Short mmCIF file of C-alpha atoms in Angstrom, two decimals:
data_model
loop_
_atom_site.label_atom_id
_atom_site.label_comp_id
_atom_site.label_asym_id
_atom_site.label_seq_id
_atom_site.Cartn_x
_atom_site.Cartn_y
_atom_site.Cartn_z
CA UNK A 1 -32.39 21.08 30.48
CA UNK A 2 -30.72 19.91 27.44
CA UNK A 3 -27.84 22.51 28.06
CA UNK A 4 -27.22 21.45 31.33
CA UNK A 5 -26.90 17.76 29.83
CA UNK A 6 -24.89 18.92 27.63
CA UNK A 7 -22.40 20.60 29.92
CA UNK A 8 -22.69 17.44 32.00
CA UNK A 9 -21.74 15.16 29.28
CA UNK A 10 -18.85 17.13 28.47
CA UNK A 11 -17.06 17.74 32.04
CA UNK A 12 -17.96 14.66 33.92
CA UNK A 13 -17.41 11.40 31.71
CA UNK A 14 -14.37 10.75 33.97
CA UNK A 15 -12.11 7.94 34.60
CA UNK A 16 -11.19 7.08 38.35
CA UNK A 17 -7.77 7.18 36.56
CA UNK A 18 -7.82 10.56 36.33
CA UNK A 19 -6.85 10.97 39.75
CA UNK A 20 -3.67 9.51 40.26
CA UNK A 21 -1.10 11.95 40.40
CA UNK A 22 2.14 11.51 37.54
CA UNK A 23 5.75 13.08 38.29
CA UNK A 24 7.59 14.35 35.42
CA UNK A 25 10.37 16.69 34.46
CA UNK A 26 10.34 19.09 31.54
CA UNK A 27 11.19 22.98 30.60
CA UNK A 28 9.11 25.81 30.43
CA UNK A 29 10.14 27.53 27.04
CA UNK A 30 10.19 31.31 26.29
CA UNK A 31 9.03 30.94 22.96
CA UNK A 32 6.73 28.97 23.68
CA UNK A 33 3.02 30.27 23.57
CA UNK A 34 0.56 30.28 26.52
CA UNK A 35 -3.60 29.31 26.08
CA UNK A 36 -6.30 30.62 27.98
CA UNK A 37 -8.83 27.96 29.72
CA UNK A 38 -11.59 27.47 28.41
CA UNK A 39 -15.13 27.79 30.92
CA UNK A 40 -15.62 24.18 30.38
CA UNK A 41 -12.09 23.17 31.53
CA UNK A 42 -12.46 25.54 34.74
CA UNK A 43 -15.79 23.40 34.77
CA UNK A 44 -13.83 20.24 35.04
CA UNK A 45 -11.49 21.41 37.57
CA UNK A 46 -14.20 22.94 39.87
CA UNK A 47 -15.79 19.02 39.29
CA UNK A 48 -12.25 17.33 40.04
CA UNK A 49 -11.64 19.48 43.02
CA UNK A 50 -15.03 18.56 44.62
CA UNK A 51 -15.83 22.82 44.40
CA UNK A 52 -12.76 23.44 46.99
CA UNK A 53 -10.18 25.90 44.42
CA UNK A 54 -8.40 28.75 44.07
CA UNK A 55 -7.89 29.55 41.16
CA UNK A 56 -4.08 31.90 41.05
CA UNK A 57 -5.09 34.56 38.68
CA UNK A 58 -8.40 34.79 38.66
CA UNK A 59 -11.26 33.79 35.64
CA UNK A 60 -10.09 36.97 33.43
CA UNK A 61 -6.23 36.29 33.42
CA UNK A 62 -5.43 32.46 34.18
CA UNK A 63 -3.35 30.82 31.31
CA UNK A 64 -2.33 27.41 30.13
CA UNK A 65 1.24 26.47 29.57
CA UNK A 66 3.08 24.13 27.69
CA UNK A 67 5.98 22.03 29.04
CA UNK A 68 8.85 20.36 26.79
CA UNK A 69 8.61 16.51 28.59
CA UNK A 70 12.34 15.27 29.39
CA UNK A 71 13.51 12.67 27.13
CA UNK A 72 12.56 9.80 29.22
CA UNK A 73 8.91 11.51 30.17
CA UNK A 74 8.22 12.31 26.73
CA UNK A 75 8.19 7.70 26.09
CA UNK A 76 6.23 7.70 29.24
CA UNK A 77 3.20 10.10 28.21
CA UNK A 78 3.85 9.41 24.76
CA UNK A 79 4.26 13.28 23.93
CA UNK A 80 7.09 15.80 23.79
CA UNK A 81 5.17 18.63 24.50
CA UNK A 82 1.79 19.11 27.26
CA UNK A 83 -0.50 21.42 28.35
CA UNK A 84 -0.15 22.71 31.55
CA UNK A 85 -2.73 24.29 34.27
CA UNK A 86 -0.65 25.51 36.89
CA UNK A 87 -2.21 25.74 40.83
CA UNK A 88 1.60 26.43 41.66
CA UNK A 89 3.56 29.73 42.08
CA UNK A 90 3.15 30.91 37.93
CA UNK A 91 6.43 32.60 38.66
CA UNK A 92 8.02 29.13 38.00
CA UNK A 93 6.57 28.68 34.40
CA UNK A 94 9.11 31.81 34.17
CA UNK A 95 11.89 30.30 34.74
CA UNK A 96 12.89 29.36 31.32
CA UNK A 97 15.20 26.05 29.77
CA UNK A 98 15.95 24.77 33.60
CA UNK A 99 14.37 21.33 34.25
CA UNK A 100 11.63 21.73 36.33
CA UNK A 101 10.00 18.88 38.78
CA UNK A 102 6.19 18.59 38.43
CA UNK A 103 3.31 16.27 39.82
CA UNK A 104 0.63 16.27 37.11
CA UNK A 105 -3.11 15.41 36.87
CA UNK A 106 -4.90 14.25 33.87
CA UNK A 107 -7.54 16.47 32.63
CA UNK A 108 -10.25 13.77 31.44
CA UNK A 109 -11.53 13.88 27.87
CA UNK A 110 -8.06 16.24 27.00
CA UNK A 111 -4.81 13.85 25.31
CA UNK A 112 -1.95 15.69 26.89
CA UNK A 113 -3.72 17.76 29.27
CA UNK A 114 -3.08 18.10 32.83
CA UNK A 115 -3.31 19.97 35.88
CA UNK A 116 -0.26 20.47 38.36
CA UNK A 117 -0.77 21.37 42.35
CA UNK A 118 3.32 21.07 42.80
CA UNK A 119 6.19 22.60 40.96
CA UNK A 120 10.32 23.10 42.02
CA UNK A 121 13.78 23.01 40.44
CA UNK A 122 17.00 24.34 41.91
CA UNK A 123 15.76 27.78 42.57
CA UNK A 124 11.97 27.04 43.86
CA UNK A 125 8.95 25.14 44.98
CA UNK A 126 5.51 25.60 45.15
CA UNK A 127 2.76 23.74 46.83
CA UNK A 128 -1.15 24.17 46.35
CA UNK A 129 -3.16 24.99 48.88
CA UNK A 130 -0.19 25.69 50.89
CA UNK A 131 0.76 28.48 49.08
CA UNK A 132 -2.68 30.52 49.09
CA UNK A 133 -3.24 33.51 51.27
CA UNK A 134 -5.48 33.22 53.94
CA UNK A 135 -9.65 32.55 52.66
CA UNK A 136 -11.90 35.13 53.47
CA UNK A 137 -13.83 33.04 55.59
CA UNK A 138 -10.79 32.63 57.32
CA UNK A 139 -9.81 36.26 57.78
CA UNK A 140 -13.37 36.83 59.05
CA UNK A 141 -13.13 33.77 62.01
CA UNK A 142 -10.13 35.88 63.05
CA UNK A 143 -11.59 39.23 62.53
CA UNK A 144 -9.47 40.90 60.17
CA UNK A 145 -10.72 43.61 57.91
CA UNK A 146 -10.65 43.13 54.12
CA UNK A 147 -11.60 45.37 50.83
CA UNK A 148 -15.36 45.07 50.68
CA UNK A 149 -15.10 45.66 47.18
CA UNK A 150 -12.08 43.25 46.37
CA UNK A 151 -14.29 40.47 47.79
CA UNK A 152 -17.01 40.69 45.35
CA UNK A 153 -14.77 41.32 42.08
CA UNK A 154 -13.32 38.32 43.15
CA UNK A 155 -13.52 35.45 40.70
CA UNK A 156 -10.88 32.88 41.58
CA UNK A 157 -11.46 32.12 45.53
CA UNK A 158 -14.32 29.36 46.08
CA UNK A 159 -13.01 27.84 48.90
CA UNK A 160 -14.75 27.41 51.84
CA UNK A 161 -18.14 27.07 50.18
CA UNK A 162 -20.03 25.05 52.65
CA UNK A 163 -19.50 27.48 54.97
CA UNK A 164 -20.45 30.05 52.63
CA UNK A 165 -23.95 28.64 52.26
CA UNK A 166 -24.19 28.12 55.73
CA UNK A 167 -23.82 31.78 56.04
CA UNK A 168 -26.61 32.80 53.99
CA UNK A 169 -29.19 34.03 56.63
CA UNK A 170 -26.29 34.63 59.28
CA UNK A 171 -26.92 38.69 59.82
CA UNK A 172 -24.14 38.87 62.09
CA UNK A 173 -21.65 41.96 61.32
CA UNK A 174 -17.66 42.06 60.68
CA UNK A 175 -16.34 44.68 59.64
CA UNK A 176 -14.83 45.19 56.40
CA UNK A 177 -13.23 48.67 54.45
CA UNK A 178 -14.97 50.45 51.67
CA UNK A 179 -13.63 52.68 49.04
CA UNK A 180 -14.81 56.12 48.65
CA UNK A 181 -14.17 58.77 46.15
CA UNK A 182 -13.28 62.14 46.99
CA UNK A 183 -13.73 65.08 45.10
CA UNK A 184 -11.31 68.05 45.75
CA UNK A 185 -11.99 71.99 45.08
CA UNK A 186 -9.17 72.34 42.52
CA UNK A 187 -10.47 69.41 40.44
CA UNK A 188 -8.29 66.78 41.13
CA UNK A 189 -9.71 63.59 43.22
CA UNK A 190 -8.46 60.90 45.29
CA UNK A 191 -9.65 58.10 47.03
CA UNK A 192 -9.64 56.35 50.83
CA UNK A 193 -10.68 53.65 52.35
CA UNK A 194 -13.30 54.09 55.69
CA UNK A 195 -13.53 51.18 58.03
CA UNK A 196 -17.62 49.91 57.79
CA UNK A 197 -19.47 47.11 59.12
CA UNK A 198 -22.07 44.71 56.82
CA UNK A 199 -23.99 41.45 57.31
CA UNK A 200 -22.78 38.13 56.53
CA UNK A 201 -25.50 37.18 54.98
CA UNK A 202 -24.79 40.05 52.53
CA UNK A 203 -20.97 38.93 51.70
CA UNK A 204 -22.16 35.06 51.08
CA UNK A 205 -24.90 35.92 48.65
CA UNK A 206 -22.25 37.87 46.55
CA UNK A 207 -20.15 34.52 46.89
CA UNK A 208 -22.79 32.56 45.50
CA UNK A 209 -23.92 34.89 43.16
CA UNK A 210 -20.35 34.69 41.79
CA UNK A 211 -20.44 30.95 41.84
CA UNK A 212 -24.07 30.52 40.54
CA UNK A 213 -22.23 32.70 37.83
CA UNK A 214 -19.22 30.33 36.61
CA UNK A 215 -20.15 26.84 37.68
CA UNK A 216 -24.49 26.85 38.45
CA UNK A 217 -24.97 25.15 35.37
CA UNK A 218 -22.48 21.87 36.66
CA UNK A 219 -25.67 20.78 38.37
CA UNK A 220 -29.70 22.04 37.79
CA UNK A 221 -30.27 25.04 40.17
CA UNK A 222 -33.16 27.50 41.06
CA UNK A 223 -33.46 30.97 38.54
CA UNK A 224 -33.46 32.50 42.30
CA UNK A 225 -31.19 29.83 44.40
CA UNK A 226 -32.55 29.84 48.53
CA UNK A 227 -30.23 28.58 51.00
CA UNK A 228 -31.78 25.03 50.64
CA UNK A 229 -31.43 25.15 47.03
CA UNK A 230 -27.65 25.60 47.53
CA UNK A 231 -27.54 23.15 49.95
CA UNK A 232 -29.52 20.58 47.76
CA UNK A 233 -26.72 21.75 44.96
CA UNK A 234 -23.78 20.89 47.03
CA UNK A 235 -24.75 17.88 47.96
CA UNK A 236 -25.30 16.73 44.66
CA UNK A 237 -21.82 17.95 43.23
CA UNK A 238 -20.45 15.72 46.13
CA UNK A 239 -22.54 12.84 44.69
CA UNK A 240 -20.45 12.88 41.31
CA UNK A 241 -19.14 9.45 40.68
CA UNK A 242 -15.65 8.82 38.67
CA UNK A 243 -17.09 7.80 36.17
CA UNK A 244 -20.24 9.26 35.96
CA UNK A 245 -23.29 8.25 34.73
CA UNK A 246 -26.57 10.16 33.47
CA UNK A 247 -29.70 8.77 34.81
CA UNK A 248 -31.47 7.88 31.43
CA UNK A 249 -34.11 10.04 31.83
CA UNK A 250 -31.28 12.99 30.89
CA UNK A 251 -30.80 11.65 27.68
CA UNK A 252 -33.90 12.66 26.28
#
């Protein structure tokens, strides 16, 4: 219990301040060095974005990048340089020393720290969600076949959660492909994919096993989480006040 206070304290002593959106103009650098997220910061945003987010590259290979402030930014924030966690198209934090257009959002408890949904200068522009592919859940509604396999590696797509949940005891099929391994007479191998059918019920408890993985901690949840226990959870991380508040009893 006092972990799970502890994590609490940490992401969700917010401001309602924290939410208003800040446009500024600055440069991505090439010399510049990148920083990888820490699990309490992907915590945050998870909290921020009320548990609908996509995260572009995934837990394993997301980065942080810093952004020289135009002149007349850099008096506004009262910094030259920020940190930046990008929701945009990354390919824009590679276009180097070419003033770039951003809409930021303050990362509580981090000076300088912000996260950016929108991104575009003379070449580009990016929009999040509107640049995503199309959610599983999605492709699923419309029937479309998808990598069994890529769907449970997958660490960056919790969208559509509620839905997710829902689907827990839903045994209804859709079809999906799997990967198989063949191995030839001359000792070589290859691999193909064969069309297959499984539950839903089986794809949403790999979702929620991969989100009881990186964010079950935000709020107490079951060793063993049932469908109720999920629901209980995601109605609680709803609850979340800006700012929040511990009941005193979590102080102990």
């Amino acid at each position: 219990m006092k972990n799970i206070v502890l994590i609490l304290c940490s992401i969700l002593t917010l401001s309602v301040s924290a939410q208003k959106s800040i446009t500024v103009t600055g440069e991505f650098k090439e010399d510049f060095i990148t920083k990888e997220p820490s699990k309490q910061l992907r915590k945050t945003l998870f909290v921020l974005e009320k548990g609908d987010i996509y995260f572009p590259e995934g837990m394993l290979f997301d980065r942080m990048y810093f952004l020289k402030l135009s002149d007349k930014d850099a008096k506004k924030l009262g910094a030259k340089v920020i940190l930046i966690y990008p929701f945009f198209d990354r390919e824009i934090t590679f276009i180097y020393n070419t003033p770039i257009t951003l809409e930021l959002l303050p990362i509580p408890n981090l000076p300088d720290c912000y996260y950016s949904k929108k991104a575009s200068c003379a070449q580009v522009s990016s929009t999040y969600p509107q640049n995503l592919p199309l959610s599983t859940m999605n492709k699923i509604k419309q029937v479309e076949v998808f990598s069994v396999e890529n769907f449970e590696r997958n660490d960056y797509d919790f969208r559509d959660l509620p839905e997710w949940i829902e689907a827990l005891d839903n045994d209804k099929k859709v079809p999906i492909t799997r990967t198989r391994r063949l191995y030839l007479t001359d000792d070589t191998e290859r691999t193909e994919e064969e069309l297959d059918m499984i539950a839903l019920s089986d794809l949403a408890k790999m979702k929620m096993k991969n989100v009881k993985y990186f964010f079950g901690d935000i709020v107490p949840l079951a060793e063993n989480p049932t469908k109720k226990d999920w629901q209980q959870w995601w109605k609680k991380l709803m609850l979340i006040k800006l700012p929040y508040e511990h009941p005193k009893s979590a102080k102990k």
